Amino acid sequence: MMLLHYFNAFLVRAVLLFLCALAMPVLANEPAISIENAWVRAVPPVSATTAAYFTATNNGDAAIRITGVSTEIAGAAEMHDMSPNEDGTRSMRRMKTLTLAPNESVTFSPGGMHLMLFRLNHVPVEGESVSICLLADDAMEICQDFVTKK
Ligand SMILES: [Cu+2]
């Protein structure tokens, strides 16, 4: 009885170790960026462009450099920022990269940084979810469902 008990304990430990070994590579590849409050602006069905917003947080211990955006519903997608002009108006400009330091959080919101989706091949309707991926160095892809709203 005693021997069987020890054997079982050993087996449980062996199985746990095995499961940990399996889980480890998965955890290592998990994107360190989390995305919240992701939404796409609902636009009229004839629109060729729309914008998307979110908050991204780098939960890892290394800086992450975002280098691009991709989504199936648009021919092209870019990160944009708004910057002031000399006459007091503001224009949007493309940001080619955005680096998030460890524990840093950035918010893309109306009037500020935003994702611009060009040449829409599908205009999402209010309530529809759209997958948008941020592309980062080391072939990292952070994909998130963005909900469409006004
Ligand atoms: Cu823009």
PDB file of C-alpha atoms and ligand atoms in Angstrom:
ATOM      1  CA  MET A   1       0.000   0.000   0.000  1.00  0.00           C
ATOM      2  CA  MET A   2       2.752   2.372   1.060  1.00  0.00           C
ATOM      3  CA  LEU A   3       4.796   1.557  -2.017  1.00  0.00           C
ATOM      4  CA  LEU A   4       1.834   2.181  -4.294  1.00  0.00           C
ATOM      5  CA  HIS A   5       1.246   5.529  -2.638  1.00  0.00           C
ATOM      6  CA  TYR A   6       4.840   6.611  -3.302  1.00  0.00           C
ATOM      7  CA  PHE A   7       4.607   5.386  -6.821  1.00  0.00           C
ATOM      8  CA  ASN A   8       1.462   7.427  -7.410  1.00  0.00           C
ATOM      9  CA  ALA A   9       3.084  10.541  -6.001  1.00  0.00           C
ATOM     10  CA  PHE A  10       6.051   9.996  -8.278  1.00  0.00           C
ATOM     11  CA  LEU A  11       3.772   9.522 -11.247  1.00  0.00           C
ATOM     12  CA  VAL A  12       1.845  12.694 -10.487  1.00  0.00           C
ATOM     13  CA  ARG A  13       5.096  14.632 -10.246  1.00  0.00           C
ATOM     14  CA  ALA A  14       6.372  13.144 -13.482  1.00  0.00           C
ATOM     15  CA  VAL A  15       3.160  14.063 -15.261  1.00  0.00           C
ATOM     16  CA  LEU A  16       3.274  17.592 -13.854  1.00  0.00           C
ATOM     17  CA  LEU A  17       6.885  18.029 -14.982  1.00  0.00           C
ATOM     18  CA  PHE A  18       5.959  16.777 -18.413  1.00  0.00           C
ATOM     19  CA  LEU A  19       3.037  19.211 -18.644  1.00  0.00           C
ATOM     20  CA  CYS A  20       5.265  22.089 -17.531  1.00  0.00           C
ATOM     21  CA  ALA A  21       7.801  21.192 -20.194  1.00  0.00           C
ATOM     22  CA  LEU A  22       5.028  21.253 -22.773  1.00  0.00           C
ATOM     23  CA  ALA A  23       3.657  24.566 -21.545  1.00  0.00           C
ATOM     24  CA  MET A  24       6.988  26.374 -21.360  1.00  0.00           C
ATOM     25  CA  PRO A  25       7.630  27.058 -25.064  1.00  0.00           C
ATOM     26  CA  VAL A  26       4.050  28.264 -25.397  1.00  0.00           C
ATOM     27  CA  LEU A  27       4.471  30.702 -22.529  1.00  0.00           C
ATOM     28  CA  ALA A  28       7.769  31.935 -23.972  1.00  0.00           C
ATOM     29  CA  ASN A  29       6.071  32.826 -27.262  1.00  0.00           C
ATOM     30  CA  GLU A  30       3.098  34.521 -25.674  1.00  0.00           C
ATOM     31  CA  PRO A  31       3.104  38.184 -26.796  1.00  0.00           C
ATOM     32  CA  ALA A  32       4.045  40.399 -23.874  1.00  0.00           C
ATOM     33  CA  ILE A  33       1.630  43.055 -25.092  1.00  0.00           C
ATOM     34  CA  SER A  34      -1.953  43.099 -23.919  1.00  0.00           C
ATOM     35  CA  ILE A  35      -4.606  45.130 -25.699  1.00  0.00           C
ATOM     36  CA  GLU A  36      -7.730  46.572 -24.148  1.00  0.00           C
ATOM     37  CA  ASN A  37     -10.654  48.766 -25.185  1.00  0.00           C
ATOM     38  CA  ALA A  38     -10.120  47.905 -28.836  1.00  0.00           C
ATOM     39  CA  TRP A  39     -12.661  49.401 -31.203  1.00  0.00           C
ATOM     40  CA  VAL A  40     -13.124  50.409 -34.811  1.00  0.00           C
ATOM     41  CA  ARG A  41     -15.113  53.470 -35.770  1.00  0.00           C
ATOM     42  CA  ALA A  42     -18.366  52.614 -37.555  1.00  0.00           C
ATOM     43  CA  VAL A  43     -18.457  54.471 -40.894  1.00  0.00           C
ATOM     44  CA  PRO A  44     -20.976  54.698 -43.758  1.00  0.00           C
ATOM     45  CA  PRO A  45     -20.917  51.639 -46.035  1.00  0.00           C
ATOM     46  CA  VAL A  46     -19.381  53.636 -48.909  1.00  0.00           C
ATOM     47  CA  SER A  47     -16.339  54.706 -46.858  1.00  0.00           C
ATOM     48  CA  ALA A  48     -12.918  53.667 -48.045  1.00  0.00           C
ATOM     49  CA  THR A  49     -11.205  54.342 -44.710  1.00  0.00           C
ATOM     50  CA  THR A  50     -11.826  54.122 -41.002  1.00  0.00           C
ATOM     51  CA  ALA A  51      -9.818  54.383 -37.801  1.00  0.00           C
ATOM     52  CA  ALA A  52      -9.261  52.060 -34.862  1.00  0.00           C
ATOM     53  CA  TYR A  53      -8.361  52.696 -31.246  1.00  0.00           C
ATOM     54  CA  PHE A  54      -7.049  50.718 -28.275  1.00  0.00           C
ATOM     55  CA  THR A  55      -4.807  50.739 -25.245  1.00  0.00           C
ATOM     56  CA  ALA A  56      -1.681  48.567 -25.392  1.00  0.00           C
ATOM     57  CA  THR A  57       0.446  47.599 -22.415  1.00  0.00           C
ATOM     58  CA  ASN A  58       3.858  45.957 -22.494  1.00  0.00           C
ATOM     59  CA  ASN A  59       3.759  43.411 -19.665  1.00  0.00           C
ATOM     60  CA  GLY A  60       7.169  41.982 -20.508  1.00  0.00           C
ATOM     61  CA  ASP A  61      10.621  42.942 -19.283  1.00  0.00           C
ATOM     62  CA  ALA A  62      11.983  43.993 -22.674  1.00  0.00           C
ATOM     63  CA  ALA A  63      11.077  46.899 -24.924  1.00  0.00           C
ATOM     64  CA  ILE A  64       8.815  46.017 -27.842  1.00  0.00           C
ATOM     65  CA  ARG A  65       8.916  47.910 -31.107  1.00  0.00           C
ATOM     66  CA  ILE A  66       5.704  47.891 -33.135  1.00  0.00           C
ATOM     67  CA  THR A  67       6.522  48.180 -36.820  1.00  0.00           C
ATOM     68  CA  GLY A  68       3.246  47.657 -38.596  1.00  0.00           C
ATOM     69  CA  VAL A  69      -0.431  46.858 -38.622  1.00  0.00           C
ATOM     70  CA  SER A  70      -2.403  44.329 -40.605  1.00  0.00           C
ATOM     71  CA  THR A  71      -6.042  43.392 -41.016  1.00  0.00           C
ATOM     72  CA  GLU A  72      -7.922  41.425 -43.644  1.00  0.00           C
ATOM     73  CA  ILE A  73     -10.567  44.111 -44.113  1.00  0.00           C
ATOM     74  CA  ALA A  74      -8.162  46.788 -45.400  1.00  0.00           C
ATOM     75  CA  GLY A  75      -5.710  47.053 -48.281  1.00  0.00           C
ATOM     76  CA  ALA A  76      -3.348  48.934 -45.995  1.00  0.00           C
ATOM     77  CA  ALA A  77      -3.163  49.885 -42.331  1.00  0.00           C
ATOM     78  CA  GLU A  78      -0.880  52.386 -40.600  1.00  0.00           C
ATOM     79  CA  MET A  79      -0.227  53.928 -37.200  1.00  0.00           C
ATOM     80  CA  HIS A  80      -0.921  57.662 -37.204  1.00  0.00           C
ATOM     81  CA  ASP A  81      -0.331  60.467 -34.767  1.00  0.00           C
ATOM     82  CA  MET A  82      -1.842  63.952 -34.640  1.00  0.00           C
ATOM     83  CA  SER A  83       0.587  66.837 -34.511  1.00  0.00           C
ATOM     84  CA  PRO A  84       0.033  70.583 -34.360  1.00  0.00           C
ATOM     85  CA  ASN A  85       0.642  72.793 -37.388  1.00  0.00           C
ATOM     86  CA  GLU A  86       1.931  76.378 -37.301  1.00  0.00           C
ATOM     87  CA  ASP A  87      -1.582  77.740 -37.870  1.00  0.00           C
ATOM     88  CA  GLY A  88      -2.938  75.971 -34.807  1.00  0.00           C
ATOM     89  CA  THR A  89      -4.689  73.184 -36.691  1.00  0.00           C
ATOM     90  CA  ARG A  90      -3.638  69.575 -36.307  1.00  0.00           C
ATOM     91  CA  SER A  91      -2.738  67.078 -38.995  1.00  0.00           C
ATOM     92  CA  MET A  92      -2.166  63.384 -38.867  1.00  0.00           C
ATOM     93  CA  ARG A  93       1.201  61.925 -39.650  1.00  0.00           C
ATOM     94  CA  ARG A  94       2.294  58.366 -40.120  1.00  0.00           C
ATOM     95  CA  MET A  95       4.283  56.739 -37.325  1.00  0.00           C
ATOM     96  CA  LYS A  96       6.476  54.049 -38.818  1.00  0.00           C
ATOM     97  CA  THR A  97       7.358  52.537 -35.460  1.00  0.00           C
ATOM     98  CA  LEU A  98       6.291  52.818 -31.854  1.00  0.00           C
ATOM     99  CA  THR A  99       8.424  51.462 -29.029  1.00  0.00           C
ATOM    100  CA  LEU A 100       6.818  50.376 -25.784  1.00  0.00           C
ATOM    101  CA  ALA A 101       9.149  50.195 -22.798  1.00  0.00           C
ATOM    102  CA  PRO A 102       8.558  47.499 -20.163  1.00  0.00           C
ATOM    103  CA  ASN A 103       5.398  48.315 -18.185  1.00  0.00           C
ATOM    104  CA  GLU A 104       4.604  51.161 -20.551  1.00  0.00           C
ATOM    105  CA  SER A 105       1.057  51.713 -21.717  1.00  0.00           C
ATOM    106  CA  VAL A 106      -0.081  53.745 -24.743  1.00  0.00           C
ATOM    107  CA  THR A 107      -3.577  54.761 -25.686  1.00  0.00           C
ATOM    108  CA  PHE A 108      -4.738  55.313 -29.239  1.00  0.00           C
ATOM    109  CA  SER A 109      -7.844  57.481 -29.010  1.00  0.00           C
ATOM    110  CA  PRO A 110      -9.913  59.906 -31.131  1.00  0.00           C
ATOM    111  CA  GLY A 111      -7.981  63.143 -31.651  1.00  0.00           C
ATOM    112  CA  GLY A 112      -4.692  61.437 -30.871  1.00  0.00           C
ATOM    113  CA  MET A 113      -2.820  58.394 -32.062  1.00  0.00           C
ATOM    114  CA  HIS A 114      -4.947  56.055 -34.129  1.00  0.00           C
ATOM    115  CA  LEU A 115      -4.772  53.158 -36.521  1.00  0.00           C
ATOM    116  CA  MET A 116      -5.774  54.153 -40.003  1.00  0.00           C
ATOM    117  CA  LEU A 117      -7.343  51.482 -42.205  1.00  0.00           C
ATOM    118  CA  PHE A 118      -7.196  52.293 -45.914  1.00  0.00           C
ATOM    119  CA  ARG A 119      -8.873  50.757 -48.979  1.00  0.00           C
ATOM    120  CA  LEU A 120     -11.488  48.872 -46.985  1.00  0.00           C
ATOM    121  CA  ASN A 121     -12.611  45.749 -48.802  1.00  0.00           C
ATOM    122  CA  HIS A 122     -15.261  45.244 -46.152  1.00  0.00           C
ATOM    123  CA  VAL A 123     -16.905  48.000 -44.111  1.00  0.00           C
ATOM    124  CA  PRO A 124     -17.732  46.541 -40.698  1.00  0.00           C
ATOM    125  CA  VAL A 125     -21.162  47.325 -39.272  1.00  0.00           C
ATOM    126  CA  GLU A 126     -21.825  48.436 -35.719  1.00  0.00           C
ATOM    127  CA  GLY A 127     -21.333  45.543 -33.313  1.00  0.00           C
ATOM    128  CA  GLU A 128     -19.155  43.559 -35.719  1.00  0.00           C
ATOM    129  CA  SER A 129     -15.767  42.282 -34.539  1.00  0.00           C
ATOM    130  CA  VAL A 130     -12.716  42.830 -36.696  1.00  0.00           C
ATOM    131  CA  SER A 131      -9.354  41.171 -36.109  1.00  0.00           C
ATOM    132  CA  ILE A 132      -6.466  43.626 -36.298  1.00  0.00           C
ATOM    133  CA  CYS A 133      -2.853  42.595 -35.712  1.00  0.00           C
ATOM    134  CA  LEU A 134       0.039  44.736 -34.549  1.00  0.00           C
ATOM    135  CA  LEU A 135       3.334  43.551 -35.992  1.00  0.00           C
ATOM    136  CA  ALA A 136       6.446  43.882 -33.882  1.00  0.00           C
ATOM    137  CA  ASP A 137      10.116  43.011 -34.084  1.00  0.00           C
ATOM    138  CA  ASP A 138      11.120  39.330 -34.012  1.00  0.00           C
ATOM    139  CA  ALA A 139       8.081  38.498 -36.171  1.00  0.00           C
ATOM    140  CA  MET A 140       5.809  39.075 -33.186  1.00  0.00           C
ATOM    141  CA  GLU A 141       2.123  39.424 -34.041  1.00  0.00           C
ATOM    142  CA  ILE A 142      -0.366  40.730 -31.536  1.00  0.00           C
ATOM    143  CA  CYS A 143      -3.880  40.148 -32.819  1.00  0.00           C
ATOM    144  CA  GLN A 144      -7.012  41.401 -31.176  1.00  0.00           C
ATOM    145  CA  ASP A 145     -10.722  41.549 -31.949  1.00  0.00           C
ATOM    146  CA  PHE A 146     -11.793  45.164 -32.325  1.00  0.00           C
ATOM    147  CA  VAL A 147     -15.506  45.840 -31.907  1.00  0.00           C
ATOM    148  CA  THR A 148     -17.154  48.273 -34.329  1.00  0.00           C
ATOM    149  CA  LYS A 149     -18.960  51.205 -32.753  1.00  0.00           C
ATOM    150  CA  LYS A 150     -19.846  54.860 -33.305  1.00  0.00           C
TER     151      LYS A 150
HETATM  152 CU    CU B   1      -4.898  58.888 -39.740  1.00  0.00          CU
END
